[in-house]
Amino acid sequence: MKKIIPFFIFSLFSISIVAQVPATAKKSTLSKPKLVVGIVVDQMRFDYIFRYWDKFGNDGFKRLVNQGYFCKNTNFNYVPTYTAPGHAAIYTGTAPAVNGIIANEWYDKKTGENKYCVSDNTVSGLGTSASEGKRSPANMLTTSICDELRLSTNMKSKVIGIALKDRSAILPAGHTANAAYWYDGSVGSFISSTYYMNELPAWVTDFNKKELAKKYLSQPWNTLLPIEHYSESLPDDNKYETLAKGETKPVFPHNLPELMNKNGGLNLIRNTPFGNSLTKDFAIETIIHENLGKSEATDFLAVSFSSPDYIGHSYGPNSVEQEDDYLRLDKDLAELLKFIDTHVGINNTLIFLTADHAAPEVPSYLSDLKIPSGYVNEKKMIDSLKKYFIKNCNDSLILSYTNQQLFLNHHIIESKNISLPQVVDHIVSYLQTIPEVSEVLTAEVLNNTQFTEGIRYLMQKGFNTKRSGDVFVNYLPGYINHPSATGTTHGSPYSYDTHVPLLFYGWTIKHGSTINQIDITDIAPTLSMMLNIPFPNGCTGKPILFE
Ligand SMILES: [Zn+2]
């Protein structure tokens, strides 16, 4: 008997284990995509989708709109609307106030020097000896959705960020990424840093050896369609476009082989649609060689197409150049989607597409159309303030005016026993007399008042107590700080800069659309809900309700 009882108990135990196996197996079949592909287009206005609709093919942007879910009223919910804060907000689900990415480059109060958003002197470049290799996400204060994916799968998910711009590859992929790759025009290659790895993978070196940048630049940039078809844009030769060095008119064809020497060598590819093609080529190679979407855990590829921003800055939103850029990007997008179809399967892949900011019309063009607009002379504005303080306090008291934020010299103010509130009051009163200035908010006000809507709310979300300046300035709609009356720039809280497309597609996404107001910081928590993983650790956005 003594032997029978233990055997009986053991048998029951064994049966219960066996009985649990199917239940465990069932649990593991929780639906999840094999791959997430985040696509950010640098400087894409919401209306480009419709403006160029008739000229797009069926397999790029139209495929996302016709089969995916379109959040038509998505806006950035802070200022400044620049590239680094844009990518950080999309992927961290929060604004500069929390994630600390207050601009592309900002005045660093600790060192007294300008700090680039992804600079990191503790790491070295891989594939380059240039300082462009010394990059990491260390300045971003919170996790990205990609970090949360890695953490929640015990680091089994693979995460890779790629873009021509370093900040657009690095910030989305987050702190725990397997890799981020960006383009170095001095070598015409995709590079990385020792933050991620000790040496470039062989497949990256092999890709670079193909010298695709050089090949793309070996031919003139001509329009994809006959030029008379570009009726959505201004005439090719117009006074609102910036000339490339070596050109006498801003017109097609742009002779790229000839222009290379005077326009940054292989960096010139950034200012052409072929920068997007090169990024697409590299994205496809990344998926193949890193086996993305081929394991049990969900992988994440964060891709950003940077060229539309360079082209927008030079030629503006109404140029044939930008239209051609988007028609070609549409083809690159179609190729990427087709590759995903065959390599991973669209039902296994969750795709989203958005932009890091939009862009205004060229102000001089608007002025000619009698729309209030123009240029802010920041140097003149701040020099006048400096002169006043030098006269009255024997010191300019101003350390920097960058990103529309004014940084005061607190050391001098304290050591000279000058009243800080009086200095700030004078600055506010003076700035309010400048015709192009619409809002002047002090750090004091931003730290002690809770704004809930409007421009001041957007300024507060872009204000980081530790990193931002003493006074935050906003300009009137239509006014920009830009060195010339050609081309354009972005950064404002107005819809021409904040309103961007947001499309979800693939995996279990149903076709549809909404005009509900969606904040850019809602994307990351929406992905969290889809992937059943935690929100990024500073997240302030809310998951989108699909109708
Ligand atoms: Zn830009």
Coordinates of C-alpha atoms and ligand atoms in Angstrom, one line a residue:
M1 CA 0.0 0.0 0.0
K2 CA 2.8 2.4 0.9
K3 CA 4.0 2.3 -2.7
I4 CA 0.6 2.6 -4.3
I5 CA -0.5 5.9 -2.8
P6 CA 2.5 7.9 -4.0
F7 CA 2.1 6.3 -7.4
F8 CA -1.5 7.3 -7.4
I9 CA -0.8 10.8 -6.4
F10 CA 2.0 11.0 -9.1
S11 CA -0.4 9.7 -11.7
L12 CA -3.0 12.4 -10.9
F13 CA -0.2 15.0 -10.9
S14 CA 0.9 13.8 -14.3
I15 CA -2.6 13.9 -15.7
S16 CA -3.1 17.4 -14.5
I17 CA 0.1 18.5 -16.2
V18 CA -0.9 16.8 -19.5
A19 CA -4.3 18.4 -19.2
Q20 CA -2.8 21.8 -18.9
V21 CA -0.6 21.6 -22.0
P22 CA -3.3 22.4 -24.6
A23 CA -4.6 25.3 -22.4
T24 CA -1.0 26.8 -22.3
A25 CA -0.6 26.3 -26.0
K26 CA -3.9 28.1 -26.7
K27 CA -2.9 31.1 -24.6
S28 CA 0.3 31.6 -26.6
T29 CA -1.8 32.1 -29.8
L30 CA -2.8 35.6 -28.7
S31 CA -3.0 37.6 -31.9
K32 CA -0.1 39.8 -32.5
P33 CA 1.7 41.1 -35.6
K34 CA 5.1 39.7 -36.5
L35 CA 6.4 43.0 -37.6
V36 CA 5.5 46.7 -37.0
V37 CA 6.7 49.2 -39.6
G38 CA 6.4 52.8 -38.5
I39 CA 6.8 55.2 -41.4
V40 CA 7.4 58.9 -40.7
V41 CA 7.6 61.3 -43.6
D42 CA 9.6 64.4 -42.8
Q43 CA 7.6 67.5 -43.6
M44 CA 4.3 66.0 -44.9
R45 CA 1.2 68.2 -44.9
F46 CA -2.1 66.4 -44.4
D47 CA -3.5 67.9 -47.6
Y48 CA -0.7 66.4 -49.8
I49 CA -2.6 63.1 -49.8
F50 CA -5.5 64.8 -51.6
R51 CA -3.5 67.4 -53.5
Y52 CA -1.6 64.8 -55.4
W53 CA -4.3 62.1 -55.2
D54 CA -5.0 61.9 -59.0
K55 CA -1.4 61.4 -59.7
F56 CA -0.6 58.8 -57.1
G57 CA -0.6 55.1 -58.2
N58 CA -2.9 52.6 -56.5
D59 CA -0.2 50.8 -54.4
G60 CA 1.4 53.5 -52.3
F61 CA -0.5 56.3 -50.4
K62 CA -3.8 55.3 -52.0
R63 CA -3.4 51.7 -50.8
L64 CA -3.1 52.9 -47.2
V65 CA -6.1 55.3 -47.6
N66 CA -8.3 52.9 -49.5
Q67 CA -7.6 49.8 -47.3
G68 CA -6.4 51.2 -44.0
Y69 CA -7.7 53.5 -41.3
F70 CA -7.3 57.2 -41.8
C71 CA -7.2 59.6 -38.8
K72 CA -7.8 62.7 -40.8
N73 CA -7.6 65.2 -37.9
T74 CA -4.3 64.4 -36.3
N75 CA -2.2 67.3 -35.0
F76 CA 0.9 68.0 -33.1
N77 CA 0.0 69.1 -29.6
Y78 CA 3.0 71.3 -28.7
V79 CA 5.5 73.7 -30.1
P80 CA 8.1 73.7 -31.6
T81 CA 7.1 71.5 -34.5
Y82 CA 10.6 70.4 -35.5
T83 CA 12.0 67.1 -36.6
A84 CA 13.5 65.8 -33.3
P85 CA 10.6 66.7 -31.1
G86 CA 8.3 65.3 -33.8
H87 CA 9.9 61.9 -33.9
A88 CA 10.2 61.8 -30.2
A89 CA 6.6 62.7 -29.6
I90 CA 5.3 60.1 -32.1
Y91 CA 7.3 57.3 -30.4
T92 CA 7.3 58.4 -26.7
G93 CA 3.6 59.4 -26.6
T94 CA 4.5 62.6 -24.9
A95 CA 5.6 66.2 -25.6
P96 CA 9.0 68.0 -25.0
A97 CA 7.8 69.0 -21.6
V98 CA 8.2 65.4 -20.5
N99 CA 10.5 63.7 -23.0
G100 CA 13.0 66.6 -23.0
I101 CA 13.5 66.8 -26.7
I102 CA 12.7 70.5 -26.9
A103 CA 14.3 71.2 -30.3
N104 CA 16.8 69.7 -32.8
E105 CA 19.5 71.7 -31.0
W106 CA 19.2 73.8 -27.9
Y107 CA 21.2 76.1 -25.6
D108 CA 22.5 73.9 -22.8
K109 CA 22.2 75.8 -19.5
K110 CA 24.8 73.5 -17.8
T111 CA 27.6 73.9 -20.4
G112 CA 26.7 77.2 -22.0
E113 CA 27.0 75.5 -25.4
N114 CA 24.5 74.4 -28.0
K115 CA 23.5 70.7 -27.6
Y116 CA 22.4 68.7 -30.6
C117 CA 19.5 66.4 -29.7
V118 CA 21.3 63.1 -30.3
S119 CA 24.9 64.1 -29.8
D120 CA 26.9 61.8 -27.4
N121 CA 30.6 62.2 -27.0
T122 CA 30.9 59.0 -25.0
V123 CA 30.3 56.9 -28.2
S124 CA 32.1 56.6 -31.5
G125 CA 30.9 56.4 -35.1
L126 CA 30.9 53.1 -37.0
G127 CA 31.5 53.3 -40.7
T128 CA 32.7 56.9 -40.4
S129 CA 35.4 59.0 -38.7
A130 CA 33.2 62.1 -38.8
S131 CA 31.5 63.5 -35.7
E132 CA 28.2 62.5 -37.3
G133 CA 28.9 59.1 -35.8
K134 CA 28.9 60.3 -32.2
R135 CA 25.2 59.8 -31.7
S136 CA 22.8 58.1 -29.3
P137 CA 19.3 58.6 -27.7
A138 CA 20.8 59.5 -24.3
N139 CA 19.3 63.0 -24.3
M140 CA 15.8 61.7 -24.5
L141 CA 14.4 61.4 -21.0
T142 CA 11.6 58.8 -21.5
T143 CA 11.2 55.4 -23.2
S144 CA 9.9 55.0 -26.8
I145 CA 7.2 52.5 -27.7
C146 CA 10.1 50.4 -29.1
D147 CA 11.7 50.2 -25.7
E148 CA 8.4 49.0 -24.2
L149 CA 8.2 46.3 -26.9
R150 CA 11.7 45.1 -26.1
L151 CA 11.1 45.2 -22.3
S152 CA 7.8 43.4 -22.5
T153 CA 9.2 40.5 -24.7
N154 CA 12.2 40.1 -22.5
M155 CA 14.3 41.7 -25.2
K156 CA 13.3 39.1 -27.8
S157 CA 11.7 41.7 -30.1
K158 CA 14.2 43.2 -32.5
V159 CA 14.0 47.0 -33.0
I160 CA 15.8 48.9 -35.7
G161 CA 15.5 52.6 -36.7
I162 CA 16.6 53.9 -40.1
A163 CA 16.6 57.3 -41.8
L164 CA 18.9 59.7 -43.6
K165 CA 18.8 62.0 -40.6
D166 CA 20.4 60.6 -37.4
R167 CA 17.7 62.0 -35.1
S168 CA 14.9 60.5 -37.1
A169 CA 16.5 57.0 -36.8
I170 CA 17.7 57.2 -33.2
L171 CA 14.9 58.8 -31.3
P172 CA 12.1 56.5 -32.5
A173 CA 14.1 53.3 -31.9
G174 CA 14.7 54.3 -28.3
H175 CA 17.3 53.4 -25.7
T176 CA 17.3 49.7 -26.0
A177 CA 17.2 49.4 -29.8
N178 CA 19.3 46.7 -31.5
A179 CA 20.4 49.2 -34.0
A180 CA 19.9 52.6 -35.6
Y181 CA 21.4 53.6 -38.9
W182 CA 21.6 57.0 -40.5
Y183 CA 23.3 58.5 -43.6
D184 CA 26.7 60.1 -43.7
G185 CA 27.2 62.1 -46.9
S186 CA 30.9 62.4 -46.4
V187 CA 31.2 58.7 -47.1
G188 CA 27.9 58.2 -48.9
S189 CA 27.0 55.3 -46.5
F190 CA 24.7 54.3 -43.7
I191 CA 26.5 54.5 -40.4
S192 CA 25.8 53.8 -36.7
S193 CA 27.6 54.2 -33.4
T194 CA 29.2 52.1 -30.7
Y195 CA 26.1 52.9 -28.6
Y196 CA 24.4 50.0 -30.4
M197 CA 27.2 47.6 -31.4
N198 CA 31.0 47.2 -31.8
E199 CA 31.1 47.1 -35.6
L200 CA 28.7 47.4 -38.5
P201 CA 27.1 44.1 -39.5
A202 CA 28.6 42.6 -42.7
W203 CA 25.3 43.1 -44.6
V204 CA 25.5 46.9 -43.9
T205 CA 29.1 47.1 -45.1
D206 CA 28.0 45.1 -48.2
F207 CA 25.1 47.5 -48.8
N208 CA 27.4 50.5 -48.5
K209 CA 29.9 48.9 -51.0
K210 CA 27.2 49.0 -53.7
E211 CA 27.6 52.9 -53.6
L212 CA 23.9 53.4 -54.4
A213 CA 24.0 57.1 -53.4
K214 CA 26.6 57.7 -56.1
K215 CA 24.6 55.8 -58.6
Y216 CA 21.4 57.7 -57.8
L217 CA 23.3 61.0 -58.2
S218 CA 24.9 60.0 -61.5
Q219 CA 21.8 61.1 -63.5
P220 CA 19.9 64.4 -63.7
W221 CA 16.8 64.7 -61.6
N222 CA 14.0 65.1 -64.2
T223 CA 10.3 65.0 -63.6
L224 CA 8.6 61.6 -63.4
L225 CA 5.7 62.8 -65.6
P226 CA 5.9 65.3 -68.4
I227 CA 6.4 68.6 -66.7
E228 CA 3.2 70.1 -68.1
H229 CA 1.2 67.6 -66.0
Y230 CA 2.3 69.2 -62.7
S231 CA -0.8 71.5 -62.5
E232 CA -1.1 71.2 -58.7
S233 CA 2.1 73.3 -58.3
L234 CA 3.3 76.8 -59.3
P235 CA 5.2 77.1 -62.6
D236 CA 8.6 75.4 -62.3
D237 CA 10.4 78.8 -62.7
N238 CA 9.1 81.0 -59.8
K239 CA 10.7 83.5 -57.5
Y240 CA 9.7 81.6 -54.3
E241 CA 12.3 78.8 -54.7
T242 CA 15.9 78.7 -53.5
L243 CA 18.6 78.2 -56.1
A244 CA 21.0 75.3 -55.7
K245 CA 24.6 76.4 -55.8
G246 CA 25.6 76.4 -59.5
E247 CA 22.1 76.8 -60.9
T248 CA 20.8 80.1 -62.3
K249 CA 17.2 79.1 -62.3
P250 CA 15.3 76.7 -59.9
V251 CA 14.1 74.5 -62.8
F252 CA 14.2 71.0 -64.1
P253 CA 16.2 69.1 -65.0
H254 CA 18.5 69.5 -62.0
N255 CA 21.9 68.3 -63.2
L256 CA 22.9 66.3 -60.1
P257 CA 26.3 65.1 -61.3
E258 CA 27.3 68.7 -61.9
L259 CA 25.7 70.1 -58.8
M260 CA 27.3 67.5 -56.5
N261 CA 30.6 69.4 -56.1
K262 CA 29.1 72.6 -55.0
N263 CA 26.3 71.1 -52.9
G264 CA 27.9 68.8 -50.4
G265 CA 29.0 65.9 -52.5
L266 CA 27.1 62.8 -51.8
N267 CA 25.0 64.8 -49.2
L268 CA 23.2 66.2 -52.2
I269 CA 21.0 63.0 -52.3
R270 CA 19.2 64.4 -49.2
N271 CA 17.8 67.2 -51.4
T272 CA 16.4 64.9 -54.0
P273 CA 13.7 62.2 -54.0
F274 CA 16.4 59.6 -54.4
G275 CA 17.2 60.1 -50.7
N276 CA 13.8 58.4 -50.2
S277 CA 14.7 55.6 -52.7
L278 CA 18.0 55.0 -50.9
T279 CA 16.1 54.8 -47.5
K280 CA 13.6 52.3 -49.0
D281 CA 16.4 50.2 -50.5
F282 CA 18.1 50.1 -47.0
A283 CA 14.8 49.3 -45.3
I284 CA 14.2 46.3 -47.5
E285 CA 17.7 45.0 -46.9
T286 CA 17.3 45.5 -43.1
I287 CA 14.1 43.4 -43.1
I288 CA 15.9 40.6 -45.1
H289 CA 19.2 40.5 -43.3
E290 CA 17.9 41.0 -39.8
N291 CA 15.1 38.5 -40.3
L292 CA 12.5 41.0 -39.1
G293 CA 9.1 39.5 -38.8
K294 CA 10.4 35.9 -38.8
S295 CA 10.5 35.1 -35.1
E296 CA 7.9 34.5 -32.3
A297 CA 8.3 38.0 -30.9
T298 CA 7.0 41.1 -32.7
D299 CA 9.8 43.1 -34.4
F300 CA 9.7 46.8 -35.1
L301 CA 11.2 48.7 -38.0
A302 CA 11.1 52.5 -37.6
V303 CA 11.7 54.2 -41.0
S304 CA 11.7 57.9 -41.6
F305 CA 11.9 59.5 -45.1
S306 CA 13.9 62.7 -44.7
S307 CA 14.2 64.1 -48.2
P308 CA 10.7 65.8 -48.4
D309 CA 11.9 68.1 -45.6
Y310 CA 15.1 69.2 -47.4
I311 CA 13.1 69.7 -50.6
G312 CA 10.4 71.6 -48.8
H313 CA 12.9 73.9 -47.1
S314 CA 14.5 74.8 -50.5
Y315 CA 11.5 74.9 -52.8
G316 CA 8.4 75.1 -50.6
P317 CA 5.1 73.2 -50.8
N318 CA 4.0 74.7 -54.1
S319 CA 6.9 73.6 -56.1
V320 CA 7.1 71.1 -58.9
E321 CA 10.1 69.7 -57.0
Q322 CA 8.0 68.8 -54.0
E323 CA 5.2 67.4 -56.1
D324 CA 7.7 65.2 -58.0
D325 CA 9.3 64.2 -54.7
Y326 CA 5.9 63.0 -53.4
L327 CA 5.0 61.2 -56.7
R328 CA 8.3 59.3 -56.5
L329 CA 7.9 58.7 -52.7
D330 CA 4.5 57.1 -53.6
K331 CA 6.4 54.7 -55.8
D332 CA 9.0 53.9 -53.2
L333 CA 6.2 53.3 -50.6
A334 CA 4.4 51.0 -53.1
E335 CA 7.7 49.0 -53.5
L336 CA 8.2 48.7 -49.8
L337 CA 4.6 47.5 -49.3
K338 CA 4.9 45.0 -52.1
F339 CA 8.1 43.7 -50.5
I340 CA 6.3 43.3 -47.2
D341 CA 3.5 41.4 -48.9
T342 CA 5.8 38.7 -50.2
H343 CA 8.4 38.6 -47.4
V344 CA 6.3 38.9 -44.2
G345 CA 2.7 39.1 -45.4
I346 CA 0.5 42.2 -44.9
N347 CA -1.7 40.4 -42.4
N348 CA 1.3 39.8 -40.2
T349 CA 2.5 43.4 -40.4
L350 CA 1.1 46.4 -38.6
I351 CA 2.0 49.6 -40.5
F352 CA 1.4 53.2 -39.6
L353 CA 2.4 56.3 -41.5
T354 CA 2.5 59.8 -40.2
A355 CA 4.8 62.9 -40.3
D356 CA 7.0 64.7 -37.9
H357 CA 5.5 68.1 -38.8
A358 CA 4.0 69.8 -41.8
A359 CA 5.0 73.1 -43.3
P360 CA 3.7 76.6 -44.2
E361 CA 3.4 78.2 -47.7
V362 CA 6.4 80.4 -48.6
P363 CA 5.5 83.7 -46.7
S364 CA 6.5 85.9 -49.7
Y365 CA 4.1 83.9 -51.9
L366 CA 1.3 84.5 -49.3
S367 CA 2.2 88.2 -49.1
D368 CA 1.9 88.5 -52.9
L369 CA -1.6 87.0 -52.5
K370 CA -2.4 89.7 -49.9
I371 CA -2.5 87.1 -47.0
P372 CA -0.9 88.5 -43.8
S373 CA 2.5 86.9 -43.6
G374 CA 6.2 87.7 -43.5
Y375 CA 9.6 87.3 -41.8
V376 CA 10.8 87.9 -38.3
N377 CA 14.1 89.6 -37.9
E378 CA 15.2 87.8 -34.7
K379 CA 18.7 89.2 -34.7
K380 CA 17.5 92.8 -34.8
M381 CA 14.9 92.1 -32.2
I382 CA 17.4 90.5 -29.7
D383 CA 20.2 93.0 -30.5
S384 CA 18.0 95.8 -29.5
L385 CA 17.3 94.1 -26.1
K386 CA 21.0 93.4 -25.6
K387 CA 21.8 97.1 -26.2
Y388 CA 19.3 98.2 -23.7
F389 CA 20.7 96.0 -21.0
I390 CA 24.3 96.9 -21.8
K391 CA 23.4 100.5 -21.4
N392 CA 21.5 100.0 -18.2
C393 CA 23.3 97.0 -16.6
N394 CA 26.7 97.0 -18.2
D395 CA 26.0 93.5 -19.6
S396 CA 23.7 92.1 -22.3
L397 CA 22.3 89.6 -19.7
I398 CA 21.2 87.4 -22.7
L399 CA 23.1 84.2 -23.2
S400 CA 21.1 82.9 -26.1
Y401 CA 17.9 83.3 -28.2
T402 CA 17.3 79.9 -29.8
N403 CA 14.1 78.1 -30.9
Q404 CA 12.2 81.3 -29.8
Q405 CA 13.4 80.9 -26.3
L406 CA 15.4 83.5 -24.5
F407 CA 18.1 82.3 -22.0
L408 CA 19.2 84.9 -19.4
N409 CA 22.6 85.0 -17.6
H410 CA 21.4 84.2 -14.1
H411 CA 25.0 84.2 -12.8
I412 CA 25.5 87.9 -13.8
I413 CA 22.0 88.9 -12.7
E414 CA 22.6 87.4 -9.2
S415 CA 26.2 88.6 -8.8
K416 CA 25.2 92.2 -9.8
N417 CA 22.2 92.1 -7.6
I418 CA 19.9 92.9 -10.5
S419 CA 16.2 92.2 -10.1
L420 CA 15.3 89.1 -12.2
P421 CA 11.5 90.0 -12.3
Q422 CA 12.3 93.5 -13.5
V423 CA 14.6 92.2 -16.2
V424 CA 11.9 89.7 -17.3
D425 CA 9.2 92.3 -17.2
H426 CA 11.2 94.6 -19.4
I427 CA 11.8 91.8 -21.9
V428 CA 8.1 90.9 -22.0
S429 CA 7.0 94.5 -22.4
Y430 CA 9.6 95.1 -25.2
L431 CA 8.8 91.8 -27.1
Q432 CA 5.1 92.6 -27.0
T433 CA 5.8 95.8 -29.0
I434 CA 7.3 93.7 -31.9
P435 CA 4.5 93.5 -34.6
E436 CA 5.2 89.9 -35.5
V437 CA 5.1 88.6 -31.9
S438 CA 1.8 87.2 -30.7
E439 CA 2.6 85.6 -27.4
V440 CA 5.3 86.1 -24.8
L441 CA 5.3 83.6 -21.8
T442 CA 7.8 83.6 -19.0
A443 CA 9.1 80.5 -17.3
E444 CA 7.5 81.8 -14.2
V445 CA 4.0 81.7 -15.8
L446 CA 4.6 78.4 -17.6
N447 CA 5.7 76.8 -14.3
N448 CA 2.8 78.1 -12.3
T449 CA -0.2 78.2 -14.6
Q450 CA -2.0 75.2 -16.1
F451 CA -3.2 76.1 -19.6
T452 CA -5.8 73.7 -21.0
E453 CA -6.2 74.9 -24.6
G454 CA -5.0 77.2 -27.3
I455 CA -1.5 78.5 -28.2
R456 CA -0.5 78.9 -24.6
Y457 CA -1.3 75.2 -23.9
L458 CA 0.8 74.2 -26.9
M459 CA 3.7 76.4 -25.7
Q460 CA 3.4 74.8 -22.2
K461 CA 3.6 71.3 -23.7
G462 CA 6.8 72.3 -25.5
F463 CA 8.3 73.9 -22.4
N464 CA 10.6 71.7 -20.3
T465 CA 11.3 73.3 -16.9
K466 CA 14.9 72.1 -16.7
R467 CA 16.0 72.6 -20.3
S468 CA 13.9 75.5 -21.6
G469 CA 14.7 79.2 -21.4
D470 CA 13.4 82.2 -19.3
V471 CA 11.0 83.6 -21.9
F472 CA 9.1 81.7 -24.7
V473 CA 8.0 83.7 -27.7
N474 CA 5.4 82.9 -30.4
Y475 CA 4.9 84.7 -33.7
L476 CA 1.8 85.5 -35.7
P477 CA 0.3 83.0 -38.2
G478 CA 2.2 83.2 -41.5
Y479 CA 5.4 84.7 -40.0
I480 CA 8.6 82.7 -39.9
N481 CA 12.3 83.2 -38.9
H482 CA 14.0 82.4 -42.2
P483 CA 17.0 83.9 -43.9
S484 CA 15.5 84.5 -47.3
A485 CA 12.2 85.1 -49.1
T486 CA 12.6 81.8 -50.9
G487 CA 11.8 78.3 -49.5
T488 CA 10.2 77.8 -46.1
T489 CA 10.5 76.5 -42.6
H490 CA 8.3 75.1 -39.9
G491 CA 8.0 75.1 -36.1
S492 CA 4.9 77.0 -35.2
P493 CA 1.7 75.9 -33.3
Y494 CA -0.5 76.7 -36.4
S495 CA -2.3 74.0 -38.3
Y496 CA -0.1 74.4 -41.4
D497 CA 2.7 73.0 -39.2
T498 CA 0.7 70.7 -36.9
H499 CA -1.8 69.0 -39.2
V500 CA -0.3 65.7 -40.5
P501 CA -1.7 62.5 -42.0
L502 CA -2.0 59.4 -39.8
L503 CA -2.8 56.1 -41.4
F504 CA -2.9 52.6 -39.9
Y505 CA -2.8 49.6 -42.2
G506 CA -2.3 45.8 -42.3
W507 CA -2.6 43.1 -39.5
T508 CA -6.2 43.4 -38.1
I509 CA -6.8 47.0 -39.1
K510 CA -10.2 47.6 -40.7
H511 CA -10.8 50.1 -43.4
G512 CA -12.3 53.4 -42.2
S513 CA -11.6 56.9 -41.2
T514 CA -12.3 59.5 -38.5
I515 CA -12.4 63.2 -38.2
N516 CA -12.1 63.1 -34.4
Q517 CA -9.4 65.2 -33.0
I518 CA -6.3 63.1 -32.4
D519 CA -3.1 64.3 -30.9
I520 CA 0.3 63.1 -32.2
T521 CA 1.1 61.7 -28.7
D522 CA -1.9 59.3 -29.1
I523 CA 0.0 57.1 -31.6
A524 CA 2.3 55.4 -29.1
P525 CA -0.4 54.4 -26.6
T526 CA -2.6 53.2 -29.5
L527 CA 0.3 50.9 -30.5
S528 CA 0.6 49.8 -26.8
M529 CA -3.1 48.7 -26.8
M530 CA -2.7 46.9 -30.1
L531 CA 0.4 45.1 -29.0
N532 CA -0.7 44.5 -25.4
I533 CA 2.3 46.2 -24.0
P534 CA 2.8 49.0 -21.5
F535 CA 2.7 52.7 -22.5
P536 CA 6.0 54.4 -22.8
N537 CA 7.0 55.6 -19.4
G538 CA 6.3 59.3 -19.8
C539 CA 3.2 58.8 -22.0
T540 CA 0.5 61.5 -21.8
G541 CA -1.4 60.6 -24.9
K542 CA -4.6 58.4 -25.1
P543 CA -5.3 55.4 -27.3
I544 CA -7.3 56.2 -30.4
L545 CA -10.9 54.8 -30.5
F546 CA -11.4 53.3 -33.9
E547 CA -14.9 53.9 -35.1
Ligands
ZN1 ZN 12.7 70.8 -41.5

